[in-house]
Coordinates of C-alpha atoms in Angstrom, one line a residue:
X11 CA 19.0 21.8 -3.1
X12 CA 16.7 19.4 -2.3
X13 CA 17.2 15.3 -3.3
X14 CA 14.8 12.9 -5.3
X15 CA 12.4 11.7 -4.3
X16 CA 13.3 8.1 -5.5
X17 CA 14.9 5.8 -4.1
X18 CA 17.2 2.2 -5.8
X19 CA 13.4 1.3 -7.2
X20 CA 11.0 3.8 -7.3
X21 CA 9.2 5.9 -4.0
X22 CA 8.5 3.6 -1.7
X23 CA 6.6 4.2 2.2
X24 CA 4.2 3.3 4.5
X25 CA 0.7 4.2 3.6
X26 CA -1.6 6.8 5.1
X27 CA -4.9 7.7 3.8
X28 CA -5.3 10.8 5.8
X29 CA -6.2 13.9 4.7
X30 CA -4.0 16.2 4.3
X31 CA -2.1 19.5 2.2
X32 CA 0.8 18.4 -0.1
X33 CA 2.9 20.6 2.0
X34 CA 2.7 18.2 4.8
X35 CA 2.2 15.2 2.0
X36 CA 6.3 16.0 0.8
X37 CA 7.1 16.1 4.5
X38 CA 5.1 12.8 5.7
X39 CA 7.3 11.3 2.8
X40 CA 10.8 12.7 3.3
X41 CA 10.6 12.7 7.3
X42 CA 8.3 9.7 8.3
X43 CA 8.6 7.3 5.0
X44 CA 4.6 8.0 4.7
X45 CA 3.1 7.9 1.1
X46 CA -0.2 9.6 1.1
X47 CA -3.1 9.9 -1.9
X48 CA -2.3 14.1 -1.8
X49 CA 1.4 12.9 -2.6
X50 CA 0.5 10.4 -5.6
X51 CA -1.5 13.2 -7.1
X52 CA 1.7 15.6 -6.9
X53 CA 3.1 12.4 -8.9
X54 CA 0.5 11.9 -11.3
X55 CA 1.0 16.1 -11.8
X56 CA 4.7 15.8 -12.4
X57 CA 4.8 12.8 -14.6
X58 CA 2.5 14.4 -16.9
X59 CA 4.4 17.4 -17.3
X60 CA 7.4 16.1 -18.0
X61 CA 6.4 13.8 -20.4
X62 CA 9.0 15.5 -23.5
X63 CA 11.5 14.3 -21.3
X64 CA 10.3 11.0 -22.3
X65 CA 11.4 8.8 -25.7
X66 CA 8.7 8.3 -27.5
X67 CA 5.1 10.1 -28.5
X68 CA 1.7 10.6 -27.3
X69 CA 1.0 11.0 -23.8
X70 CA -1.0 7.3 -22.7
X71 CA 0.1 5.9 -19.7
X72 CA -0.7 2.7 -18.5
X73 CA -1.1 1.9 -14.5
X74 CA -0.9 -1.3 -12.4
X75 CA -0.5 -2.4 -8.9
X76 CA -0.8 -5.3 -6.6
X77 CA -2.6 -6.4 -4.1
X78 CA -2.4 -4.1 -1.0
X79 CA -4.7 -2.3 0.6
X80 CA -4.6 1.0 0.1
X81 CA -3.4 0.7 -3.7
X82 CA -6.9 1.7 -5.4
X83 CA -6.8 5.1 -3.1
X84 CA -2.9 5.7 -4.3
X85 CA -4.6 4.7 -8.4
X86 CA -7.4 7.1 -8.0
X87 CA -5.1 9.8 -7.1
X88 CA -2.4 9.5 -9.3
X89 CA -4.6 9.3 -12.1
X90 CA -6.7 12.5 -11.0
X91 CA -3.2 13.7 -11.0
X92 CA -2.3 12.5 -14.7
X93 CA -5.6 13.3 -16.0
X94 CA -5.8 17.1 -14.6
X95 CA -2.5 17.7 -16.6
X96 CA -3.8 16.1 -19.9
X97 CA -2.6 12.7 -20.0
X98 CA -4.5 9.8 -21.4
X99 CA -5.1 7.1 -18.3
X100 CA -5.3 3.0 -18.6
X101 CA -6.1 0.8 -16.1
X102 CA -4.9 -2.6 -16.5
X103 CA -5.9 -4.1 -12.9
X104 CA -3.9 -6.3 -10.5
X105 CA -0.7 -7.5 -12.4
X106 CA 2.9 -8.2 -12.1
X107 CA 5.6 -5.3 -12.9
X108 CA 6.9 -6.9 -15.7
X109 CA 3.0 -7.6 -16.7
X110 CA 3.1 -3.3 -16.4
X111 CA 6.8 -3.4 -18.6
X112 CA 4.9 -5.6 -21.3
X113 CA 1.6 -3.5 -21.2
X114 CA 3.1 -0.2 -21.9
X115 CA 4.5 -2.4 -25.3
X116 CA 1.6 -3.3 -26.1
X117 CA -0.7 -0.2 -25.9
X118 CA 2.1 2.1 -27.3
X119 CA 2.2 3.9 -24.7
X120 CA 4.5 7.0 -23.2
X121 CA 5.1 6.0 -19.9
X122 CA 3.8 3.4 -17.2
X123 CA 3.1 3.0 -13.7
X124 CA 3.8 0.4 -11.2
X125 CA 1.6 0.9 -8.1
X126 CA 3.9 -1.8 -5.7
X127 CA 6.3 -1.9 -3.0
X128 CA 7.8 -4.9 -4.5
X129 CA 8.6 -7.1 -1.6
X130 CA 8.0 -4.6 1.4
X131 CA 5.0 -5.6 3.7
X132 CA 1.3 -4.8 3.0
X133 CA 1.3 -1.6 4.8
X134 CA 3.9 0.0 2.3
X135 CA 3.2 1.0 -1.2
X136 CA 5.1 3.0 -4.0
X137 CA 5.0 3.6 -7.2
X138 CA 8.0 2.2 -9.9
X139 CA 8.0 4.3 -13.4
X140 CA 8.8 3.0 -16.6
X141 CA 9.4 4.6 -20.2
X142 CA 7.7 4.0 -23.5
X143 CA 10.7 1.0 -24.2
X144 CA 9.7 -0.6 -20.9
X145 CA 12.5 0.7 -19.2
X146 CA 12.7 1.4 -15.7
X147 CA 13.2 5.1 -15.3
X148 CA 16.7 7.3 -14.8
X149 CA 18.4 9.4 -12.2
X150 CA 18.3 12.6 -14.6
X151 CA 14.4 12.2 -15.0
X152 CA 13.7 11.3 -11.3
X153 CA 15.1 14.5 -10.4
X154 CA 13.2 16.2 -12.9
X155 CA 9.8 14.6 -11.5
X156 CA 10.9 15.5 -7.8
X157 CA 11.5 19.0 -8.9
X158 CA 8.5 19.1 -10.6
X159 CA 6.8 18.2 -7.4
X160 CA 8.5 20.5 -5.3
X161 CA 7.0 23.0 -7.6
X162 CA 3.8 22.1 -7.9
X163 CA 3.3 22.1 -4.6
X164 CA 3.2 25.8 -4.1
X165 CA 1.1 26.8 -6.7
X166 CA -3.2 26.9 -5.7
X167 CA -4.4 24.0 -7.8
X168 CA -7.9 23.2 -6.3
X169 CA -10.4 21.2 -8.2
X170 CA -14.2 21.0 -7.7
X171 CA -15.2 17.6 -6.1
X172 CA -17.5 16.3 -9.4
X173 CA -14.8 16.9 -10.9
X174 CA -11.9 15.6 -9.1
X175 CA -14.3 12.0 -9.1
X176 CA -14.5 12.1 -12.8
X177 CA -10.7 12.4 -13.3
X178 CA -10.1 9.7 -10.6
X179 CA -11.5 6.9 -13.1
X180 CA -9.4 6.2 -16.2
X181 CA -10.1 7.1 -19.8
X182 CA -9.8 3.1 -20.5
X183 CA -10.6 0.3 -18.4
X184 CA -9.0 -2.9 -19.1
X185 CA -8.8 -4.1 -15.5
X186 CA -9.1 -8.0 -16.8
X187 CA -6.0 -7.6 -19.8
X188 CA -3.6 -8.8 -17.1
X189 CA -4.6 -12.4 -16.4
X190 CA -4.6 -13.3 -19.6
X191 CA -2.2 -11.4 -21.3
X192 CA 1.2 -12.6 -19.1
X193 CA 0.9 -16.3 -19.0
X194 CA 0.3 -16.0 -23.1
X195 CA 3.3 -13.4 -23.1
X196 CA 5.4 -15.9 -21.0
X197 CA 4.4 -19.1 -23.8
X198 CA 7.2 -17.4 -26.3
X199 CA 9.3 -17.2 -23.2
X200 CA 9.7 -20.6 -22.9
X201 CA 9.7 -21.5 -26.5
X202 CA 12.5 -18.4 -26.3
X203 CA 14.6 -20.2 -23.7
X204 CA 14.2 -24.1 -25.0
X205 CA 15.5 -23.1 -28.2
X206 CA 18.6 -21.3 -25.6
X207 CA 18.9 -23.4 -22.8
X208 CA 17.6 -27.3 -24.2
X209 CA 13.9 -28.7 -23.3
X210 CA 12.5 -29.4 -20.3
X211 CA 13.4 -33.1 -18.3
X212 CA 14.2 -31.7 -14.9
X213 CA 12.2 -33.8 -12.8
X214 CA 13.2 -36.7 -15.3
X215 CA 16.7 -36.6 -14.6
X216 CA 15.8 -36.4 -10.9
X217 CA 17.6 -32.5 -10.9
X218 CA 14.0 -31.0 -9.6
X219 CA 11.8 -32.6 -7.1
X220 CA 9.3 -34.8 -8.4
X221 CA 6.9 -32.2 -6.7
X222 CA 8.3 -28.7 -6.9
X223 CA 6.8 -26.1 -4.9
X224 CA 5.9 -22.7 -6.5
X225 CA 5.5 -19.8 -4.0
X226 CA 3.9 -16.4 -5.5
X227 CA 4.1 -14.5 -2.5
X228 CA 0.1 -14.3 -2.0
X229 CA 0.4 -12.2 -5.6
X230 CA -0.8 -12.0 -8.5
X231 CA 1.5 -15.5 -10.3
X232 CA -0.5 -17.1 -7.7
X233 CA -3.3 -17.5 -9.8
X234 CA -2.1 -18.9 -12.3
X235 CA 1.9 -19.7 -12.5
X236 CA 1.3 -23.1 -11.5
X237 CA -1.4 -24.2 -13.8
X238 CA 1.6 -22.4 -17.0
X239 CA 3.7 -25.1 -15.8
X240 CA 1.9 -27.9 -15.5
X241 CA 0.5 -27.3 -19.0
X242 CA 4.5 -27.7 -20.1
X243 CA 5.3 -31.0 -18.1
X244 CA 6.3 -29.5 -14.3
X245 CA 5.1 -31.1 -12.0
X246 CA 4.4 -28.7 -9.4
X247 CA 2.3 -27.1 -6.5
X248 CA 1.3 -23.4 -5.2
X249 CA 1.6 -23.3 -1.4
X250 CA 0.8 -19.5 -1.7
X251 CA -3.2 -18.3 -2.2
X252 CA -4.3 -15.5 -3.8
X253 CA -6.3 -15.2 -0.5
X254 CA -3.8 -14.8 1.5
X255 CA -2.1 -11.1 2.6
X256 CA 0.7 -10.6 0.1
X257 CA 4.4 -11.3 1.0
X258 CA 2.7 -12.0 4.8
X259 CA 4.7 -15.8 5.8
X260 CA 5.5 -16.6 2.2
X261 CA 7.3 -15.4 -1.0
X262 CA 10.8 -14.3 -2.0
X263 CA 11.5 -11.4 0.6
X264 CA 12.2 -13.4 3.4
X265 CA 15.0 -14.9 2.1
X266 CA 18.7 -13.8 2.0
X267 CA 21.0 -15.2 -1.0
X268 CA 23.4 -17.3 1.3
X269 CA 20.5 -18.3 3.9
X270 CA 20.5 -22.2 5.2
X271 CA 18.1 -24.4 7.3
X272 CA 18.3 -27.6 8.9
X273 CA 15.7 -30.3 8.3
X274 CA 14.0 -29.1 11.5
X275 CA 14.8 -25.6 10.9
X276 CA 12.5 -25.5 7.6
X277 CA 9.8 -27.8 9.7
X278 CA 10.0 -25.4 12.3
X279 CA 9.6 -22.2 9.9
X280 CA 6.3 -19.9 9.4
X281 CA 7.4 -19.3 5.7
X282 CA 4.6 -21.0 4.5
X283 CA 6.8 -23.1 1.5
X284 CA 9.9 -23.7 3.8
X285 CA 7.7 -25.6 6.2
X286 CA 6.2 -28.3 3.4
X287 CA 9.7 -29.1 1.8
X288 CA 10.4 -32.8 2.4
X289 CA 14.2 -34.2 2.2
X290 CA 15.8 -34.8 -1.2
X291 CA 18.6 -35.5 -2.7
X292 CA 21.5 -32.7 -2.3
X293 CA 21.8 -30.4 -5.3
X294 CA 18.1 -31.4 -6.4
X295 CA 15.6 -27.8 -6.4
X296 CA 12.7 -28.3 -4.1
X297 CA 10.9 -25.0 -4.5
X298 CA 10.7 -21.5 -6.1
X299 CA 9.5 -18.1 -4.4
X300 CA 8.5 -15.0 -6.5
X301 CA 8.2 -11.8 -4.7
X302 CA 5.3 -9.6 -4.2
X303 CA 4.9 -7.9 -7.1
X304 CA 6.7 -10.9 -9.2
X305 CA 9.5 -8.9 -10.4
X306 CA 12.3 -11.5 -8.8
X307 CA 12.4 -15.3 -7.8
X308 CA 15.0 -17.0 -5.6
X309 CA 15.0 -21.5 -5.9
X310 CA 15.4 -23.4 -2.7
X311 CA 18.1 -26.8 -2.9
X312 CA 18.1 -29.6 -0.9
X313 CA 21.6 -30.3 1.0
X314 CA 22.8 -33.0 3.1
X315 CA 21.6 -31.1 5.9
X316 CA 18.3 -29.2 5.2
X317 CA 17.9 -26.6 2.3
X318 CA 19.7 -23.7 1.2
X319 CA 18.6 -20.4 -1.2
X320 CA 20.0 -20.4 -4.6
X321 CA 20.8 -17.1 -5.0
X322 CA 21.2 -15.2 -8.8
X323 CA 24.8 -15.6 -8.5
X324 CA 24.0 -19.4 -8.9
X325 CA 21.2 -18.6 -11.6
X326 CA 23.1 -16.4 -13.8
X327 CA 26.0 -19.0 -13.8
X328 CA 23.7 -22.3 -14.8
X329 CA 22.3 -20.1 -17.4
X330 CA 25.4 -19.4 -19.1
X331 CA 27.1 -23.1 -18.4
X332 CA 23.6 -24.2 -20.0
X333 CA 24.3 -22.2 -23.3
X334 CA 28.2 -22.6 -23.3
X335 CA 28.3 -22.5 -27.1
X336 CA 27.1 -18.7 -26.9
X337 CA 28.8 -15.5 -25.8
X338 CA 26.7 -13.7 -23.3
X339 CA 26.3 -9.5 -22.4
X340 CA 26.3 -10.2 -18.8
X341 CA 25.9 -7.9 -16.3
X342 CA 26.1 -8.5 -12.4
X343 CA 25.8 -6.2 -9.6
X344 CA 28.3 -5.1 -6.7
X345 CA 26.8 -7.5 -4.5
X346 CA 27.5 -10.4 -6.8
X347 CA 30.5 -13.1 -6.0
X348 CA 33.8 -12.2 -6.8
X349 CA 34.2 -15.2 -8.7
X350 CA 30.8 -15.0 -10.8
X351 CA 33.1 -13.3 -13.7
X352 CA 35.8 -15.3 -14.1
X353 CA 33.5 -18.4 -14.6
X354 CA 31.3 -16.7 -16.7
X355 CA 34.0 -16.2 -18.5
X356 CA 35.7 -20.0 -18.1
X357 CA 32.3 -20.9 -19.8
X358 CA 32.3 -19.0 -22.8
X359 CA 35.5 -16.7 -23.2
X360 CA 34.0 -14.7 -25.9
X361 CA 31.1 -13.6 -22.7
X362 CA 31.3 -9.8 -21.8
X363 CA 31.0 -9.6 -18.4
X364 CA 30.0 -5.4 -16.9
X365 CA 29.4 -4.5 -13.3
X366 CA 26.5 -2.3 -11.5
X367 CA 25.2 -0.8 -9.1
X368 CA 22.7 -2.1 -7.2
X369 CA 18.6 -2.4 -8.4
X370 CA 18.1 -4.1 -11.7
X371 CA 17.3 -0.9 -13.6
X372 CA 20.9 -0.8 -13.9
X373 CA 21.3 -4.4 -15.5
X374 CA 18.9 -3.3 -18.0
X375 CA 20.6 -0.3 -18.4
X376 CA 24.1 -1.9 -18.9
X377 CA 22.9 -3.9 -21.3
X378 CA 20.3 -2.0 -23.7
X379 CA 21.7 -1.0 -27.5
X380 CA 23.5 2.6 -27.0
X381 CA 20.6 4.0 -28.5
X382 CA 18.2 3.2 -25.7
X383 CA 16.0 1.3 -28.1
X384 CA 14.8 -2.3 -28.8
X385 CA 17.3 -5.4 -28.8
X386 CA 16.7 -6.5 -32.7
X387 CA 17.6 -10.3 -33.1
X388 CA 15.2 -12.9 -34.9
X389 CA 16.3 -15.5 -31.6
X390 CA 16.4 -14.4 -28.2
X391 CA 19.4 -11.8 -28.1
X392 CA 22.3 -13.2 -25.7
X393 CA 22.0 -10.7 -22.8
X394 CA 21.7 -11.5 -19.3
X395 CA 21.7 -9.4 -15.9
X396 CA 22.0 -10.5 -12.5
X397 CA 21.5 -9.8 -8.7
X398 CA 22.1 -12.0 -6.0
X399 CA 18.9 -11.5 -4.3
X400 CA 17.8 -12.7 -7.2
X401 CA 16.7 -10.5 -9.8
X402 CA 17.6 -11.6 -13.7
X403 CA 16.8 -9.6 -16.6
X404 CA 16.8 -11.7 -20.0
X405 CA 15.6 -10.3 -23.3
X406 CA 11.4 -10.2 -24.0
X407 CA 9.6 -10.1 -27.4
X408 CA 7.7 -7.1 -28.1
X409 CA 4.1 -7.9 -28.2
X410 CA 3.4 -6.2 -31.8
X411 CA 7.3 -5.9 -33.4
X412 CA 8.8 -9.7 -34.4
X413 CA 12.7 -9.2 -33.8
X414 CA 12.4 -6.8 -31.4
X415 CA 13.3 -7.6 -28.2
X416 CA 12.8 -5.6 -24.8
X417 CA 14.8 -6.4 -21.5
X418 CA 12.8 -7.2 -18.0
X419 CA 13.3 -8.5 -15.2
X420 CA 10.4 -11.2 -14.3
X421 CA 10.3 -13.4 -11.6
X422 CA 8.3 -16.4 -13.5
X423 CA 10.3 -16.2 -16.6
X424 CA 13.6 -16.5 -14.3
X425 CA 11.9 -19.8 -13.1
X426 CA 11.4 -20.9 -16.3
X427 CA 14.4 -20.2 -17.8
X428 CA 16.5 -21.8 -14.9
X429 CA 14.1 -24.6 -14.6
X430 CA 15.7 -25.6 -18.5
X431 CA 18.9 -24.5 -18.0
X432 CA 18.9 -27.3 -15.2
X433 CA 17.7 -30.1 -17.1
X434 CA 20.5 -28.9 -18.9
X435 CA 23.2 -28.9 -16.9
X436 CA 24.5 -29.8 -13.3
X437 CA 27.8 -27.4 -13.3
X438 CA 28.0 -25.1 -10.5
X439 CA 30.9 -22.2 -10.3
X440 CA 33.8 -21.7 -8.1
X441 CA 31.9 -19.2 -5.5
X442 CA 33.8 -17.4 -2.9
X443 CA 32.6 -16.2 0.5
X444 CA 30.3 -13.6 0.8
X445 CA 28.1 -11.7 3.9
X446 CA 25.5 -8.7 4.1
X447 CA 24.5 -7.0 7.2
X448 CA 22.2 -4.3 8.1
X449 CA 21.7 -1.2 10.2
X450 CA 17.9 -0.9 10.5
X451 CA 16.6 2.5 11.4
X452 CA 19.4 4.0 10.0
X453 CA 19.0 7.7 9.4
X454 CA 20.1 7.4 5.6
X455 CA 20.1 11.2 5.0
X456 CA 24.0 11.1 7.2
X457 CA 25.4 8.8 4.7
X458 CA 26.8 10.3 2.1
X459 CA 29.7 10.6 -0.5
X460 CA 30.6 14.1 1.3
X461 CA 29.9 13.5 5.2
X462 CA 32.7 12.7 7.9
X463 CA 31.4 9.2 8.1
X464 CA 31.9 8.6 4.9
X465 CA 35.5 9.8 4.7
X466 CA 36.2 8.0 8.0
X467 CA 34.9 4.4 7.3
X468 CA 36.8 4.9 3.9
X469 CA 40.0 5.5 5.8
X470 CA 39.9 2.5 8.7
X471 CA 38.4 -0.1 5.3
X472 CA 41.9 1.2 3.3
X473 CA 44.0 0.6 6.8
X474 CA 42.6 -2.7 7.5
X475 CA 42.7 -4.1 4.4
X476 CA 46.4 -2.9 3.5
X477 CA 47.3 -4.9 7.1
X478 CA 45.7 -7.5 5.7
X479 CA 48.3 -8.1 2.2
X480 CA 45.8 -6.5 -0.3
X481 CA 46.3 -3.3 -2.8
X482 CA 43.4 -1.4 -2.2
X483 CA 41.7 1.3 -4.0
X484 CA 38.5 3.3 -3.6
X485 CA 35.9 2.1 -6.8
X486 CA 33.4 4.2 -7.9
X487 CA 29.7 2.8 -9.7
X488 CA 27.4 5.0 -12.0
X489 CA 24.2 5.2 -10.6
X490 CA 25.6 4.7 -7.0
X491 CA 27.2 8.0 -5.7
X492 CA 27.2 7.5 -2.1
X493 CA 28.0 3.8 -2.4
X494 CA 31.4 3.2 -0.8
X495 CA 32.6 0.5 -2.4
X496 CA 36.9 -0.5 -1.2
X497 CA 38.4 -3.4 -3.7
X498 CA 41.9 -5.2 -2.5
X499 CA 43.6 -7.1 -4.7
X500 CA 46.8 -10.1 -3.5
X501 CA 48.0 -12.9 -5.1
X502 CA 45.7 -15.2 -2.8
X503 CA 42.5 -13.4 -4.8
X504 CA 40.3 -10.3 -4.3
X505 CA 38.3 -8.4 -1.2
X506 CA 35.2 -6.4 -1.8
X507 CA 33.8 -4.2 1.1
X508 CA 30.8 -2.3 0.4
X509 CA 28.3 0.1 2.5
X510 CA 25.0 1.7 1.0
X511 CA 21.9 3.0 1.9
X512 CA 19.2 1.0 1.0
X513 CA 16.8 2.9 -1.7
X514 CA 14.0 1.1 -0.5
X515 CA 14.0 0.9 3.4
X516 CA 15.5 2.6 6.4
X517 CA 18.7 0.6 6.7
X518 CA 21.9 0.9 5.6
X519 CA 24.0 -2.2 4.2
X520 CA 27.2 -3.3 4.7
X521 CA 28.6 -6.6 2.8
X522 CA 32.3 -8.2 2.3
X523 CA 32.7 -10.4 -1.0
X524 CA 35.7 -12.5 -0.9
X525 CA 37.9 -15.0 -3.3
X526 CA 37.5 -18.3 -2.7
X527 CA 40.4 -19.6 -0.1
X528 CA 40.5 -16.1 1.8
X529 CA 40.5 -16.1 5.0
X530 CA 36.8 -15.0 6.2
X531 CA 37.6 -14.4 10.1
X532 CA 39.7 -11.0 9.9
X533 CA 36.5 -9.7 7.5
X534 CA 33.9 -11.0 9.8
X535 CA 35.7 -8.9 12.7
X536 CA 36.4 -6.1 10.5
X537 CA 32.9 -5.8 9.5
X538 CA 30.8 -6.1 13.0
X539 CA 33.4 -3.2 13.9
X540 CA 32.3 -0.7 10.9
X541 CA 29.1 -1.9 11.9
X542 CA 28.9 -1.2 15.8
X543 CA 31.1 2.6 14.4
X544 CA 28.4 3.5 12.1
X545 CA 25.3 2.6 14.2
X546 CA 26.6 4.9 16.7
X547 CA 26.5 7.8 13.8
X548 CA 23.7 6.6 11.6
X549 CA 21.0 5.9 14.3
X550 CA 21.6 8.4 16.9
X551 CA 18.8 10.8 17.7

């Protein structure tokens, strides 16, 4: 049978506008990682259609993208696509994601669409889907859609040219709702996280440069995240432009969660805010970089050295250490420290710490009622999700429900909320040792929960790790089937080992989380040699 069509966040490819059938439109996708306007119509089709799948009523659904080039050829065709099958179309312009989470609120709508490959380069585009609770969708109802297009695609559906231009436009056009709506959205933020995390007096105590440095990728926060703070006493400055190509030498997607520089490295760099950081004192934040479509944000330090990324791991923890008083829902993925929980729950032992897979969806999941519905607290609820590369979901007030509370993930409410919770606080946590490598051009499609790969890597991981002292077992992740995921446990501490395909690009990752105090060199070995084994396999011709 064949897969989904989505991937850890959505459909994601390279862009092509050429012509062509949706035959060949499913095949530029699945064989050449091409997203073409004859697929996004398929989409637009599908999404329509299974709509009762959906919570909710109605059948609006509200569209966004950022900047890249060939997003308003990918809008016009998906909603051609929604409109031919009956749903109602608005078009709030340029935006953030979580600007798309919070408009589907707002306009009570069914579903929304997020036209964005988050921090992939300009030339690739994709499409993230969210229900009618701002949710990002699920495995069950991605497979639906992909079936759906499967379908569609061999049935005759033409449409007459006048026609197919009139359903390209949307029933509503509220291209300009975006630019004012978030930054008045992310005001009860902050109010939300003072009243959490303590006021703002960061660059008072000297914890943030007197100057920080805000970086929104070349994106859409770039018009106006830096102006929000400034209004609420940071003193900062955007090295990003609005423009400037999006993600291109700047933003979040460059970075790695346990990346370094020296002094001269950062000087030397052609990331655009790495390059302007000046020397401060160790432990103080010097910048802050959204991604593309401002989704996720990652803080730069300053060491004794140079700078270094402070990844979510560090994030989540000064958020928690700057509310100790509270107990926390507090969800981290597989690629988190090993030592994230246990001071999580040294901080507050009441906290209830749950683990993921990997893409933020899942946080969300993990830590939404059982009912699938709203958060309902009259204060921001006490839930908190985390990846290290940087991701954190917190709860959001519904735009037109007081005490109801959504969860989204938001790149320049994580900066706010972490800016606070510093002025708060200057604990750390007791982090172990952690590394993430990559097979790029991996042929993802021979990695998989049943292939001999699979079942081979499993074995040598179990052997070496048993050599090694540890108890080791095979864990298994909802949401991630073909992860392979081999935890050891000793009386020195606790080894991770994890491969997955990315759900986003062609690569496949492999990463080894360790206690703190382990010895790192047998890992380091251990993981070049699963590496150079499943090259061979995974990017053979």
């Amino acid at each position: 049978m064949a897969g989904s069509f989505f991937g850890t966040d959505g459909i994601r490819g390279q862009t092509s506008l050429e012509n062509m059938d949706e035959d060949e439109a499913i095949q530029c996708l699945e064989e050449a990682r091409t997203l073409t306007p004859a697929f996004m119509r398929l989409v637009g089709e599908a999404l329509s259609y299974t709509q009762p799948d959906l919570p909710g009523q109605g059948n609006t659904v509200v569209i966004g993208w950022d900047r890249r080039p060939d997003n308003m050829e990918l809008v016009a065709a998906l909603t051609l696509g929604l409109r031919l099958t009956g749903s109602r179309v608005i078009h709030i312009g340029e935006c953030a994601t979580p600007t798309l989470h919070h408009a589907v609120l707002a306009f009570d709508a069914r579903s929304g669409c997020m036209i964005t490959a988050s921090h992939n380069p300009v030339s690739d585009s994709g499409i993230k889907v969210f229900d009618g609770f701002g949710y990002k969708s699920n495995r069950r109802y991605e497979h639906e859609v992909s079936r759906t297009i499967r379908q569609l695609s061999e049935e005759d559906r033409d449409v007459d040219q006048p026609d197919r231009e009139a359903l390209s436009r949307p029933d509503e056009d509220r291209s300009n709702w975006s630019q004012a709506t978030h930054p008045t959205w992310l005001g009860r933020r902050w109010e939300a996280f003072t009243a959490c995390f303590g006021p703002w007096n960061g660059q008072a105590s000297g914890k943030v440069a007197s100057t920080l440095l805000v970086d929104g990728a070349n994106g859409f926060a770039s018009t106006w995240l830096a102006d929000f703070l400034r209004q609420r006493g940071v003193a900062c400055r955007e090295v990003s432009s609005p423009e400037g190509t999006l993600n291109e030498g700047c933003g979040a997607g460059d970075f790695s969660p346990t990346q370094t520089w020296t002094f001269d490295e950062a000087k030397a760099s052609s990331h655009a805010m790495l390059r302007q950081l000046e020397s401060a004192p160790a432990g103080q934040l010097v910048g802050a970089a959204l991604d593309g479509d401002g989704d996720r944000c990652l803080f730069i330090e300053a060491t004794e050295t140079g700078f270094a990324v402070v990844d979510g791991d560090a994030m989540g923890a000064m958020l928690l250490q700057a509310s100790a008083d509270r107990a926390w829902s507090f969800a981290a993925s597989i690629e988190s420290d090993v030592g994230l929980f246990a001071s999580a729950k040294a901080i507050n032992a009441g906290t209830n710490c749950i683990e993921t897979a990997v893409g933020d969806r899942w946080l969300s999941f993990a830590l939404r009622p059982t009912d699938g519905g709203w958060l309902r607290s009259e204060t921001m609820p006490t839930c908190c999700g985390i990846e290290d590369s940087g991701h954190v979901v917190l709860p959001a007030p519904h735009p037109g429900q007081p005490g109801m509370w959504g969860l989204v993930g938001d790149g320049a409410a994580t900066l706010c909320a972490v800016l606070l919770a510093k002025s708060n606080t200057d604990e750390g946590f007791d982090r172990g040792w952690k590394r993430r490598v990559s097979i790029n051009e991996s042929r993802r499609e021979r990695w998989h929960h049943e292939s001999e790969v699979f079942a081979t890597t499993l074995q040598t991981l179990q052997t070496a790790m048993e050599r090694l002292g540890f108890e080791v077992q095979q864990r298994r992740i909802e949401g991630e089937k073909d992860l392979l995921l081999v935890h050891g446990t000793s009386s020195d501490g606790v080894a991770s080992f994890g491969v997955r395909n990315s759900g986003t690009q062609a690569k496949t990752s492999l990463s080894v989380r360790l206690s703190k105090g382990i010895d790192s060199a047998p890992y380091i070995q251990m993981l070049e040699q699963v590496k150079d084994s499943l090259a061979a396999v995974l990017t053979a011709p």
